[in-house]
Coordinates of C-alpha atoms and ligand atoms in Angstrom, one line a residue:
X1271 CA 96.6 114.4 112.3
X1272 CA 92.9 113.4 112.4
X1273 CA 90.5 114.6 109.8
X1274 CA 87.9 116.8 111.6
X1275 CA 85.5 117.0 108.6
X1276 CA 82.7 114.6 108.0
X1277 CA 81.2 115.7 104.6
X1278 CA 82.7 116.0 101.2
X1279 CA 81.6 119.7 100.6
X1280 CA 83.5 120.8 103.7
X1281 CA 86.5 118.8 102.6
X1282 CA 86.4 120.5 99.2
X1283 CA 86.2 124.0 100.7
X1284 CA 88.6 123.5 103.6
X1285 CA 91.1 120.8 102.8
X1286 CA 91.4 120.2 99.1
X1287 CA 93.8 123.2 98.5
X1288 CA 95.5 122.9 101.9
X1289 CA 98.8 121.1 101.1
X1290 CA 99.9 121.2 104.7
X1291 CA 96.8 119.3 106.0
X1292 CA 97.0 116.8 103.1
X1293 CA 100.7 116.1 104.0
X1294 CA 99.8 115.8 107.7
X1295 CA 97.2 113.2 106.8
X1296 CA 99.6 111.3 104.6
X1297 CA 102.2 111.3 107.5
X1298 CA 99.7 109.9 110.1
X1299 CA 100.6 106.4 111.1
X1300 CA 98.1 106.0 114.0
X1301 CA 95.3 104.0 112.4
X1302 CA 92.8 105.1 115.1
X1303 CA 93.2 108.7 113.8
X1304 CA 92.5 107.6 110.2
X1305 CA 88.9 106.3 110.6
X1306 CA 87.4 109.7 109.7
X1307 CA 89.4 109.7 106.5
X1308 CA 88.3 106.2 105.6
X1309 CA 84.7 107.0 106.4
X1310 CA 84.7 110.2 104.3
X1311 CA 86.4 108.5 101.3
X1312 CA 83.9 105.6 101.5
X1313 CA 80.9 107.9 101.8
X1314 CA 82.2 110.1 98.9
X1315 CA 82.7 106.9 96.8
X1316 CA 79.1 105.8 97.5
X1317 CA 77.7 109.3 96.6
X1318 CA 79.6 109.7 93.4
X1319 CA 80.0 106.2 91.9
X1320 CA 77.6 104.1 93.9
X1321 CA 77.9 100.6 95.3
X1322 CA 78.9 98.8 92.2
X1323 CA 82.4 97.3 91.9
X1324 CA 83.4 97.1 88.3
X1325 CA 85.6 94.3 87.2
X1326 CA 88.2 94.8 84.5
X1327 CA 89.7 91.6 83.1
X1328 CA 93.5 92.1 82.8
X1329 CA 95.3 90.3 80.0
X1330 CA 99.1 90.7 80.0
X1331 CA 99.7 90.3 76.3
X1332 CA 103.5 90.6 76.1
X1333 CA 106.4 90.9 78.5
X1334 CA 108.8 92.2 75.9
X1335 CA 110.0 95.6 76.7
X1336 CA 112.5 98.0 75.1
X1337 CA 112.8 100.3 78.1
X1338 CA 115.0 100.2 81.2
X1339 CA 112.9 101.6 84.0
X1340 CA 114.9 101.2 87.2
X1341 CA 112.1 99.6 89.2
X1342 CA 110.4 97.1 86.7
X1343 CA 111.4 93.5 86.4
X1344 CA 110.5 93.5 82.7
X1345 CA 113.2 96.1 81.8
X1346 CA 115.2 95.0 78.7
X1347 CA 118.5 94.3 80.5
X1348 CA 116.9 91.7 82.7
X1349 CA 118.0 88.7 80.8
X1350 CA 116.6 86.3 83.4
X1351 CA 113.1 86.8 82.1
X1352 CA 111.8 84.4 79.4
X1353 CA 109.9 86.7 77.0
X1354 CA 106.5 85.9 75.5
X1355 CA 104.1 87.6 73.2
X1356 CA 100.5 86.2 73.0
X1357 CA 99.0 85.5 69.6
X1358 CA 96.0 87.5 68.3
X1359 CA 93.9 84.3 68.8
X1360 CA 95.1 83.8 72.4
X1361 CA 94.2 87.4 73.3
X1362 CA 90.8 87.3 71.7
X1363 CA 90.1 84.1 73.6
X1364 CA 90.8 85.8 76.9
X1365 CA 88.5 88.6 75.9
X1366 CA 85.7 86.2 75.2
X1367 CA 86.3 84.7 78.7
X1368 CA 86.0 88.2 80.2
X1369 CA 82.6 88.6 78.4
X1370 CA 81.5 85.2 79.4
X1371 CA 82.3 86.0 83.1
X1372 CA 80.2 89.1 82.8
X1373 CA 83.0 91.6 83.0
X1374 CA 82.4 95.0 81.2
X1375 CA 86.0 95.7 80.3
X1376 CA 89.1 94.0 79.1
X1377 CA 92.5 95.6 79.7
X1378 CA 95.3 94.7 77.3
X1379 CA 98.6 95.4 79.0
X1380 CA 102.2 94.9 77.8
X1381 CA 105.7 96.2 78.2
X1382 CA 106.8 98.6 75.5
X1383 CA 107.0 95.9 72.9
X1384 CA 108.0 97.1 69.4
X1385 CA 106.9 93.6 68.2
X1386 CA 103.3 94.5 69.0
X1387 CA 102.9 96.5 65.8
X1388 CA 100.1 99.0 65.4
X1389 CA 98.3 96.6 63.0
X1390 CA 98.4 93.7 65.4
X1391 CA 96.8 95.8 68.2
X1392 CA 94.2 97.2 65.8
X1393 CA 93.3 93.8 64.6
X1394 CA 92.9 92.6 68.2
X1395 CA 90.8 95.6 69.2
X1396 CA 88.5 95.2 66.1
X1397 CA 88.0 91.5 66.8
X1398 CA 87.1 92.1 70.4
X1399 CA 84.7 95.0 69.6
X1400 CA 83.0 92.9 66.8
X1401 CA 82.5 89.9 69.0
X1402 CA 81.7 91.4 72.4
X1403 CA 80.2 94.5 74.0
X1404 CA 83.4 94.9 76.2
X1405 CA 85.1 98.3 76.6
X1406 CA 88.7 97.8 75.5
X1407 CA 91.4 99.5 77.6
X1408 CA 95.0 99.6 76.3
X1409 CA 98.0 99.8 78.6
X1410 CA 101.0 99.6 76.2
X1411 CA 103.3 102.2 77.5
X1412 CA 104.6 105.4 75.7
X1413 CA 103.4 105.0 72.1
X1414 CA 103.4 107.5 69.2
X1415 CA 100.5 109.8 68.5
X1416 CA 99.9 108.0 65.1
X1417 CA 99.5 104.6 66.9
X1418 CA 97.1 106.1 69.5
X1419 CA 95.0 107.6 66.6
X1420 CA 94.9 104.3 64.8
X1421 CA 93.9 102.3 67.9
X1422 CA 91.2 104.8 68.7
X1423 CA 89.9 104.4 65.2
X1424 CA 89.9 100.6 65.6
X1425 CA 87.6 101.1 68.6
X1426 CA 89.8 101.3 71.7
X1427 CA 87.9 103.1 74.4
X1428 CA 90.4 103.7 77.2
X1429 CA 94.2 104.0 77.8
X1430 CA 96.2 103.6 81.0
X1431 CA 99.6 105.3 81.4
X1432 CA 100.8 106.1 84.9
X1433 CA 102.9 109.2 85.3
X1434 CA 104.4 107.2 88.3
X1435 CA 105.5 110.4 90.2
X1436 CA 104.8 114.1 89.7
X1437 CA 108.4 114.8 90.8
X1438 CA 110.1 115.3 87.4
X1439 CA 113.6 114.9 88.8
X1440 CA 112.7 111.6 90.4
X1441 CA 110.9 110.5 87.3
X1442 CA 113.9 111.3 85.2
X1443 CA 116.2 109.4 87.6
X1444 CA 114.3 106.2 87.3
X1445 CA 113.2 106.3 83.6
X1446 CA 116.2 106.3 81.1
X1447 CA 115.1 108.4 78.2
X1448 CA 114.6 106.7 74.9
X1449 CA 116.4 108.4 72.0
X1450 CA 113.4 108.8 69.7
X1451 CA 111.2 110.2 72.4
X1452 CA 109.3 113.4 71.6
X1453 CA 106.3 113.2 73.9
X1454 CA 106.5 113.1 77.7
X1455 CA 103.9 111.0 79.6
X1456 CA 102.0 114.1 80.5
X1457 CA 101.9 115.1 76.7
X1458 CA 100.7 111.6 75.9
X1459 CA 97.9 111.9 78.5
X1460 CA 96.8 115.1 76.8
X1461 CA 96.9 113.6 73.4
X1462 CA 94.8 110.6 74.6
X1463 CA 92.2 113.0 76.0
X1464 CA 91.9 115.0 72.7
X1465 CA 91.5 111.7 70.8
X1466 CA 88.5 110.9 73.0
X1467 CA 89.9 108.1 75.1
X1468 CA 88.9 107.7 78.7
X1469 CA 92.3 108.3 80.3
X1470 CA 93.8 106.6 83.3
X1471 CA 97.0 107.3 85.1
X1472 CA 98.5 106.8 88.5
X1473 CA 101.5 106.6 90.7
X1474 CA 103.7 104.3 92.8
X1475 CA 103.9 105.1 96.4
X1476 CA 107.2 104.6 98.4
X1477 CA 109.6 104.9 95.5
X1478 CA 113.1 105.4 97.1
X1479 CA 113.7 109.1 97.0
X1480 CA 110.0 110.0 97.0
X1481 CA 108.9 112.5 99.6
X1482 CA 105.5 113.3 101.2
X1483 CA 105.3 116.6 99.3
X1484 CA 105.6 114.6 96.1
X1485 CA 102.5 112.7 97.0
X1486 CA 100.6 115.9 97.7
X1487 CA 101.7 117.1 94.3
X1488 CA 100.6 113.8 92.8
X1489 CA 97.1 114.5 94.2
X1490 CA 97.1 118.0 92.7
X1491 CA 98.1 116.5 89.3
X1492 CA 95.2 114.0 89.5
X1493 CA 92.9 116.9 89.8
X1494 CA 94.5 119.1 87.2
X1495 CA 94.5 116.3 84.6
X1496 CA 90.8 115.5 85.4
X1497 CA 91.6 111.8 85.1
X1498 CA 88.9 109.2 84.4
X1499 CA 90.8 106.4 86.1
X1500 CA 93.6 106.5 88.8
X1501 CA 95.6 103.6 90.0
X1502 CA 97.8 103.8 93.1
X1503 CA 100.2 101.0 94.0
X1504 CA 102.9 100.6 96.6
X1505 CA 106.4 100.3 95.1
X1506 CA 107.6 96.7 95.5
X1507 CA 111.4 96.1 95.1
X1508 CA 112.4 93.7 92.4
X1509 CA 115.8 92.1 93.0
X1510 CA 116.8 92.1 89.3
X1511 CA 116.5 95.9 89.0
X1512 CA 118.8 98.8 90.0
X1513 CA 116.2 100.3 92.3
X1514 CA 115.6 96.9 93.9
X1515 CA 119.2 97.0 95.2
X1516 CA 118.9 100.4 96.8
X1517 CA 118.6 100.3 100.6
X1518 CA 115.7 102.4 101.9
X1519 CA 116.6 105.5 103.8
X1520 CA 114.9 107.0 106.9
X1521 CA 113.6 109.9 104.8
X1522 CA 111.8 107.5 102.4
X1523 CA 108.0 107.2 102.5
X1524 CA 107.0 103.7 103.6
X1525 CA 106.0 101.6 100.6
X1526 CA 103.3 99.9 102.6
X1527 CA 99.6 99.2 102.4
X1528 CA 98.7 102.0 104.9
X1529 CA 100.3 104.7 102.8
X1530 CA 98.7 103.3 99.6
X1531 CA 95.3 103.3 101.3
X1532 CA 95.7 106.9 102.5
X1533 CA 96.6 107.9 98.9
X1534 CA 93.6 105.9 97.6
X1535 CA 91.3 107.6 100.0
X1536 CA 92.6 111.1 99.3
X1537 CA 92.4 110.4 95.6
X1538 CA 88.7 109.6 95.9
X1539 CA 88.3 113.0 97.7
X1540 CA 90.2 115.0 95.0
X1541 CA 88.5 113.2 92.1
X1542 CA 85.3 111.9 93.5
X1543 CA 83.8 110.5 90.3
X1544 CA 86.9 108.7 88.9
X1545 CA 87.2 105.0 88.6
X1546 CA 89.8 104.0 91.3
X1547 CA 91.0 100.4 91.4
X1548 CA 92.2 98.5 94.5
X1549 CA 95.4 97.6 92.6
X1550 CA 97.1 94.3 92.4
X1551 CA 100.2 95.8 94.1
X1552 CA 98.0 96.7 97.2
X1553 CA 96.5 93.2 97.2
X1554 CA 100.0 91.8 96.9
X1555 CA 101.3 93.5 100.1
X1556 CA 98.1 92.8 102.0
X1557 CA 96.9 89.4 100.8
X1558 CA 94.6 88.8 103.7
X1559 CA 92.1 91.7 103.3
X1560 CA 93.9 94.1 100.9
X1561 CA 91.0 94.0 98.5
X1562 CA 88.2 94.5 101.1
X1563 CA 90.0 97.4 102.8
X1564 CA 90.8 99.1 99.4
X1565 CA 87.1 98.9 98.5
X1566 CA 86.2 100.4 101.8
X1567 CA 88.7 103.3 101.5
X1568 CA 87.8 104.8 98.2
X1569 CA 88.2 102.2 95.5
X1570 CA 85.4 101.0 93.2
X1571 CA 87.2 98.8 90.7
X1572 CA 89.1 95.5 90.8
X1573 CA 91.2 94.0 88.0
X1574 CA 91.1 90.1 88.0
X1575 CA 93.9 88.6 86.0
X1576 CA 92.8 86.7 82.8
X1577 CA 96.3 86.1 81.4
X1578 CA 96.7 82.4 80.6
X1579 CA 98.4 80.7 83.6
X1580 CA 101.4 79.6 81.5
X1581 CA 102.4 83.3 81.1
X1582 CA 101.6 84.6 84.5
X1583 CA 104.9 84.1 86.3
X1584 CA 106.7 85.6 83.3
X1585 CA 104.9 89.0 83.6
X1586 CA 107.2 89.7 86.5
X1587 CA 107.1 93.4 87.0
X1588 CA 107.5 92.9 90.7
X1589 CA 107.8 89.7 92.8
X1590 CA 105.2 87.8 94.7
X1591 CA 102.1 89.0 92.8
X1592 CA 98.8 88.1 94.5
X1593 CA 96.6 85.5 92.9
X1594 CA 99.3 84.6 90.4
X1595 CA 98.3 81.0 89.9
X1596 CA 94.6 81.4 90.0
X1597 CA 92.8 80.7 86.7
X1598 CA 89.9 82.9 85.8
X1599 CA 87.5 80.1 86.8
X1600 CA 88.9 79.9 90.3
X1601 CA 89.3 83.7 90.6
X1602 CA 85.8 84.6 89.7
X1603 CA 83.8 83.0 92.6
X1604 CA 86.5 84.1 95.0
X1605 CA 86.6 87.7 94.0
X1606 CA 82.7 87.8 93.9
X1607 CA 82.5 86.4 97.4
X1608 CA 85.1 88.9 98.7
X1609 CA 83.4 91.9 97.1
X1610 CA 80.0 90.8 98.4
X1611 CA 81.4 90.3 101.9
X1612 CA 81.8 94.1 102.0
X1613 CA 78.1 94.6 101.2
X1614 CA 78.8 95.7 97.6
X1615 CA 77.8 94.2 94.3
X1616 CA 79.5 93.6 91.0
X1617 CA 78.7 96.3 88.5
X1618 CA 77.1 95.6 85.1
X1619 CA 78.0 97.2 81.9
X1620 CA 81.3 98.9 81.0
X1621 CA 81.5 101.1 84.1
X1622 CA 82.8 104.1 82.3
X1623 CA 83.2 107.4 84.2
X1624 CA 80.4 109.0 82.3
X1625 CA 78.1 106.2 83.4
X1626 CA 78.5 107.3 87.0
X1627 CA 76.7 110.6 86.4
X1628 CA 73.5 108.5 86.6
X1629 CA 74.3 107.6 90.2
X1630 CA 74.2 111.1 91.6
Ligands
5AD1999 N1 106.5 97.9 92.1 C1 105.3 98.4 92.0 N2 104.7 98.7 90.9 C2 105.4 98.6 89.7 N3 105.1 98.8 88.4 C3 106.1 98.5 87.7 N4 107.1 98.0 88.5 C4 106.7 98.0 89.7 C5 107.3 97.7 91.0 N5 108.5 97.2 91.1 C6 103.9 99.5 88.0 C7 104.1 100.8 87.4 C8 103.6 100.6 86.0 C9 102.5 99.5 86.2 C10 102.2 98.8 85.0 O1 103.2 98.7 87.1 O2 103.4 101.8 88.0 O3 103.0 101.8 85.4

C-alpha cells in the first residue's frame, strides 16, 4: 500500500488509529510505494525536532548478566563470553571523552549485573554530573524501584528499557522470569516516569514468532506510554542463543533494514517529538548507508560507541556489530561527515525531548 497523505495533520486524523492501514504499510515491500511514507516521516521530524542530530556516547560498562533472554549473546548460560566490568575510573574517563568530543549525553549500558551495586552506579553518576554538563542515561535492565530512586537522586537524567515486544505471550516466551521479580518492564517504565526520568523504550523487529499486528500494537504502546525516546532495531540471530538456532518460518516478519525503517518512520509519525535513534542494529545490517537512510526516515539521534576498544568485542549481544573496532577518535570525524552528507548538523546541548519544544 502507498501512503496517500502528504501532511502530518491528515495522517493524525486519518491513519493514526487505523490499524488496518498501518499494517498494510508495514507489509509493503515495494520500495517505490514507500517514498511517500519516508517523505512524511522526514518532514514530521524536521517540523517537530528540527535538523539537529544528537549524539549520545554509548559506554558498555559491563557484560555480566544474570538473565537468560533467549536472543541475547550476553545471557548468563553463554559460557563462551569472557566477562568484564569497567572500573569507576574507566567509565568516568569515557564520559570525559564524550564531553571533549562535544556530545551532550553519555549512555551507560550493561547486562543485568548484580555486581554493579547501586552505590557504584551512584558514584559514577555523581562524578560525571560534577565534572561535565552531560545528560546521563542509564540502561541497566530491570532494576528495583529503590535503585532507580537512588540513581535519580544521584543525578541520572534518563533511563532506557525496551519492552522488546507488546505481545505479552511472545515476551514471556523469550524472557525467562526471574524469581524475585515484582515489576514488569511496563511497570518499571511507569515508575521511571513518576521519578522524573526521561524514559526511553523500544522493540526488536523480526523476532521469530512476531507478527505484523504485533508491530501495530507496538506503535500503539509507544503512543500510550508517551515515550521520550524510542529505539527500534532488527532482531539479529546470535548462534549461542536458543532463538539463534530457530529457523525462520514463512509467517515471520523479515528482520531486515526495510522493516526496521518502516517502523522507524511510523514511530516518528505516532510520537512526532520523541528522540528516535538510528540504532546500531540497523547500521549493522546496512553498513553502507544504514545511518543516512535512518536519519532520512524519521531518526534524529545517533549513538557512537565510546567503550574502550579492548571490551568492544566482549559486549556481544549480537554478532557483527557495525563500527566495532573504531575508536572514538576515528568514529567522530566519520560520523560527523556522514551526518553532514545528509544536509543535517550535529546538535548542541543535551538534546532532551523538552528542548525540542523550542523548535516548533
Ligand atoms: N538482536 C537485536 N537486538 C538485540 N538486543 C539484544 N539482543 C539482540 C539481538 N540478538 C537488543 C535488545 C536490548 C538491547 C540492549 O539490545 O532490544 O534491549
